[in-house]
């Protein structure tokens, strides 16, 4: 995840994939807020599943595969340019590009996140999360911050959370930003790996990257690690002439193989986050996981990560799938994926919560055994029909706000990063001359 780079022909379908992933993150958090039972494969261990709890369909509401896709896309997009320059023998330009990209990544990643945190902090201090504190949704209540106790304390809390986001992933004002420190780490893993391998022959580089994938797999880093190296490997394979020749010479194998990878990948992405023992199909996946995964790892991370890698690999070798993902709407969603990710959770806890719960009244809970009045219950949804209209309109509103962010906030963040770069970079680096890295 992160601000998408300038689109190139090689990565158009990646923009579409990123757009779908960001949209599914929003859907996952809305479902986690309103219908958390979809996280399980059935209503209980004795009741059958609903339609949306079945394999494949439940991928629409599972957000963990999207995080894996963000990591894979990070590895793919950030390595494609340096790999092309390395293959062309332009190693100095590849090294210079890696150095500059690694430096700029901090500003382009951290500044927008800090702006989003500050806006959520301001909304919190002004009482925008007040309704969320009483909503009949555990996720909304638990992720909604409370105002600080004093004016000075408010600024202390802000600066503390601006730091802890990148230290340990904790951010009171936007809990979902915990992923950003890992994705930033994944970017640095990409740059460092390419820096070390830029002089290596392509065939050996692919073998080493595959070895790094296996190392991350065995080390238990399912959130970012092996997904990053899968993205780098796919970027290398996408520009390898031998791979292209083999695929062109075996069209039937390409069609069957890519379809199989996509189908199996979506099935693995269906693995439930909660109570996998409640359905036969997910119980079998637990048994399989004990055979194929390292010990003591979280299957609910490994299965979506593995599934996302398989889906992306299948798409890369499937012309039809890439054409679908290259459609204008999906690419537009991909360009807005970064602001959508930063903004959707605060907007769910404010705008959507106001619409769904704001007009309802907390129901009385009666008295306890001693006759004392119990506190009122949580705010229910004002009217079930509101959900039917409010959620589609919320998506429209979210993407309009994200478009505003992309038009005004992102360029400002880029300008701040550029100004800092101009202040600290050497003169020859500012002129885009090759950096002396030896």
PDB file of N, CA, C and O in Angstrom, residues 8 37 60 71 114 151 223 235 264 266-267 279 281 299 303 312 335 342 393 400 421 425 429 431:
ATOM      1  N   UNK A   8       2.516   3.104 -15.528  1.00  0.00           N
ATOM      2  CA  UNK A   8       3.244   2.672 -16.715  1.00  0.00           C
ATOM      3  C   UNK A   8       2.471   1.512 -17.316  1.00  0.00           C
ATOM      4  O   UNK A   8       1.673   0.865 -16.668  1.00  0.00           O
ATOM      5  N   UNK A  37     -20.585 -11.788  12.182  1.00  0.00           N
ATOM      6  CA  UNK A  37     -20.697 -13.243  12.063  1.00  0.00           C
ATOM      7  C   UNK A  37     -20.157 -13.749  10.730  1.00  0.00           C
ATOM      8  O   UNK A  37     -19.871 -14.949  10.582  1.00  0.00           O
ATOM      9  N   UNK A  60     -15.359 -11.474  -0.580  1.00  0.00           N
ATOM     10  CA  UNK A  60     -15.800 -10.092  -0.680  1.00  0.00           C
ATOM     11  C   UNK A  60     -15.749  -9.370   0.656  1.00  0.00           C
ATOM     12  O   UNK A  60     -15.788  -8.137   0.703  1.00  0.00           O
ATOM     13  N   UNK A  71       1.144  -5.651  -0.004  1.00  0.00           N
ATOM     14  CA  UNK A  71       2.564  -5.981   0.133  1.00  0.00           C
ATOM     15  C   UNK A  71       3.123  -6.498  -1.196  1.00  0.00           C
ATOM     16  O   UNK A  71       4.223  -6.104  -1.617  1.00  0.00           O
ATOM     17  N   UNK A 114       0.317  10.952   8.602  1.00  0.00           N
ATOM     18  CA  UNK A 114       0.307  11.900   9.711  1.00  0.00           C
ATOM     19  C   UNK A 114      -0.802  12.935   9.543  1.00  0.00           C
ATOM     20  O   UNK A 114      -1.438  13.342  10.523  1.00  0.00           O
ATOM     21  N   UNK A 151      -6.487  20.524  27.186  1.00  0.00           N
ATOM     22  CA  UNK A 151      -6.005  21.102  25.938  1.00  0.00           C
ATOM     23  C   UNK A 151      -4.561  20.690  25.668  1.00  0.00           C
ATOM     24  O   UNK A 151      -4.214  20.247  24.577  1.00  0.00           O
ATOM     25  N   UNK A 223       2.566 -11.500   7.033  1.00  0.00           N
ATOM     26  CA  UNK A 223       1.923 -10.214   6.800  1.00  0.00           C
ATOM     27  C   UNK A 223       2.554  -9.475   5.623  1.00  0.00           C
ATOM     28  O   UNK A 223       1.846  -8.938   4.771  1.00  0.00           O
ATOM     29  N   UNK A 235       7.746  -9.471 -10.772  1.00  0.00           N
ATOM     30  CA  UNK A 235       8.276  -8.378 -11.590  1.00  0.00           C
ATOM     31  C   UNK A 235       9.425  -8.874 -12.466  1.00  0.00           C
ATOM     32  O   UNK A 235       9.505  -8.536 -13.656  1.00  0.00           O
ATOM     33  N   UNK A 264      -7.769 -21.656  -6.942  1.00  0.00           N
ATOM     34  CA  UNK A 264      -7.232 -22.121  -5.666  1.00  0.00           C
ATOM     35  C   UNK A 264      -6.889 -20.945  -4.745  1.00  0.00           C
ATOM     36  O   UNK A 264      -7.114 -21.005  -3.525  1.00  0.00           O
ATOM     37  N   UNK A 266      -8.338 -17.983  -4.608  1.00  0.00           N
ATOM     38  CA  UNK A 266      -9.565 -17.438  -4.019  1.00  0.00           C
ATOM     39  C   UNK A 266     -10.115 -18.358  -2.937  1.00  0.00           C
ATOM     40  O   UNK A 266     -10.656 -17.901  -1.924  1.00  0.00           O
ATOM     41  N   UNK A 267      -9.963 -19.657  -3.136  1.00  0.00           N
ATOM     42  CA  UNK A 267     -10.407 -20.589  -2.095  1.00  0.00           C
ATOM     43  C   UNK A 267      -9.574 -20.414  -0.826  1.00  0.00           C
ATOM     44  O   UNK A 267     -10.117 -20.371   0.282  1.00  0.00           O
ATOM     45  N   UNK A 279     -17.107 -25.392  10.114  1.00  0.00           N
ATOM     46  CA  UNK A 279     -17.481 -25.878   8.778  1.00  0.00           C
ATOM     47  C   UNK A 279     -16.487 -26.959   8.350  1.00  0.00           C
ATOM     48  O   UNK A 279     -15.302 -26.907   8.688  1.00  0.00           O
ATOM     49  N   UNK A 281     -15.319 -27.660   5.320  1.00  0.00           N
ATOM     50  CA  UNK A 281     -14.289 -27.240   4.365  1.00  0.00           C
ATOM     51  C   UNK A 281     -13.143 -26.504   5.062  1.00  0.00           C
ATOM     52  O   UNK A 281     -11.983 -26.702   4.716  1.00  0.00           O
ATOM     53  N   UNK A 299      -2.855 -19.304  10.910  1.00  0.00           N
ATOM     54  CA  UNK A 299      -3.390 -19.747   9.623  1.00  0.00           C
ATOM     55  C   UNK A 299      -4.218 -18.641   8.951  1.00  0.00           C
ATOM     56  O   UNK A 299      -4.254 -18.558   7.717  1.00  0.00           O
ATOM     57  N   UNK A 303      -3.010 -18.330   5.063  1.00  0.00           N
ATOM     58  CA  UNK A 303      -3.878 -18.713   3.948  1.00  0.00           C
ATOM     59  C   UNK A 303      -4.213 -17.527   3.042  1.00  0.00           C
ATOM     60  O   UNK A 303      -4.088 -17.627   1.809  1.00  0.00           O
ATOM     61  N   UNK A 312      -2.505 -13.377  -7.764  1.00  0.00           N
ATOM     62  CA  UNK A 312      -1.716 -12.417  -8.536  1.00  0.00           C
ATOM     63  C   UNK A 312      -0.878 -13.112  -9.601  1.00  0.00           C
ATOM     64  O   UNK A 312      -0.745 -12.615 -10.727  1.00  0.00           O
ATOM     65  N   UNK A 335      -5.848   4.300  -8.348  1.00  0.00           N
ATOM     66  CA  UNK A 335      -5.183   5.579  -8.117  1.00  0.00           C
ATOM     67  C   UNK A 335      -5.638   6.228  -6.809  1.00  0.00           C
ATOM     68  O   UNK A 335      -4.901   7.028  -6.219  1.00  0.00           O
ATOM     69  N   UNK A 342      -6.538   5.451   3.936  1.00  0.00           N
ATOM     70  CA  UNK A 342      -6.309   6.344   5.061  1.00  0.00           C
ATOM     71  C   UNK A 342      -7.604   6.921   5.631  1.00  0.00           C
ATOM     72  O   UNK A 342      -7.681   7.196   6.833  1.00  0.00           O
ATOM     73  N   UNK A 393     -24.368   4.846  -0.733  1.00  0.00           N
ATOM     74  CA  UNK A 393     -24.079   6.280  -0.760  1.00  0.00           C
ATOM     75  C   UNK A 393     -22.777   6.589  -0.025  1.00  0.00           C
ATOM     76  O   UNK A 393     -22.066   7.528  -0.390  1.00  0.00           O
ATOM     77  N   UNK A 400     -15.485  10.267  -3.337  1.00  0.00           N
ATOM     78  CA  UNK A 400     -15.437  11.695  -3.634  1.00  0.00           C
ATOM     79  C   UNK A 400     -14.433  12.390  -2.721  1.00  0.00           C
ATOM     80  O   UNK A 400     -13.638  13.236  -3.162  1.00  0.00           O
ATOM     81  N   UNK A 421      13.886  17.064   0.193  1.00  0.00           N
ATOM     82  CA  UNK A 421      14.914  16.419  -0.631  1.00  0.00           C
ATOM     83  C   UNK A 421      15.870  17.453  -1.221  1.00  0.00           C
ATOM     84  O   UNK A 421      17.088  17.267  -1.206  1.00  0.00           O
ATOM     85  N   UNK A 425      19.726  16.919  -0.323  1.00  0.00           N
ATOM     86  CA  UNK A 425      20.443  16.180  -1.362  1.00  0.00           C
ATOM     87  C   UNK A 425      21.628  16.979  -1.894  1.00  0.00           C
ATOM     88  O   UNK A 425      21.634  18.201  -1.895  1.00  0.00           O
ATOM     89  N   UNK A 429      22.836  15.030  -7.260  1.00  0.00           N
ATOM     90  CA  UNK A 429      21.664  14.179  -7.121  1.00  0.00           C
ATOM     91  C   UNK A 429      20.392  14.921  -7.513  1.00  0.00           C
ATOM     92  O   UNK A 429      19.480  14.366  -8.099  1.00  0.00           O
ATOM     93  N   UNK A 431      20.115  17.062  -9.759  1.00  0.00           N
ATOM     94  CA  UNK A 431      20.062  17.155 -11.232  1.00  0.00           C
ATOM     95  C   UNK A 431      19.801  15.812 -11.890  1.00  0.00           C
ATOM     96  O   UNK A 431      19.919  15.679 -13.095  1.00  0.00           O
TER      97      UNK A 431
END
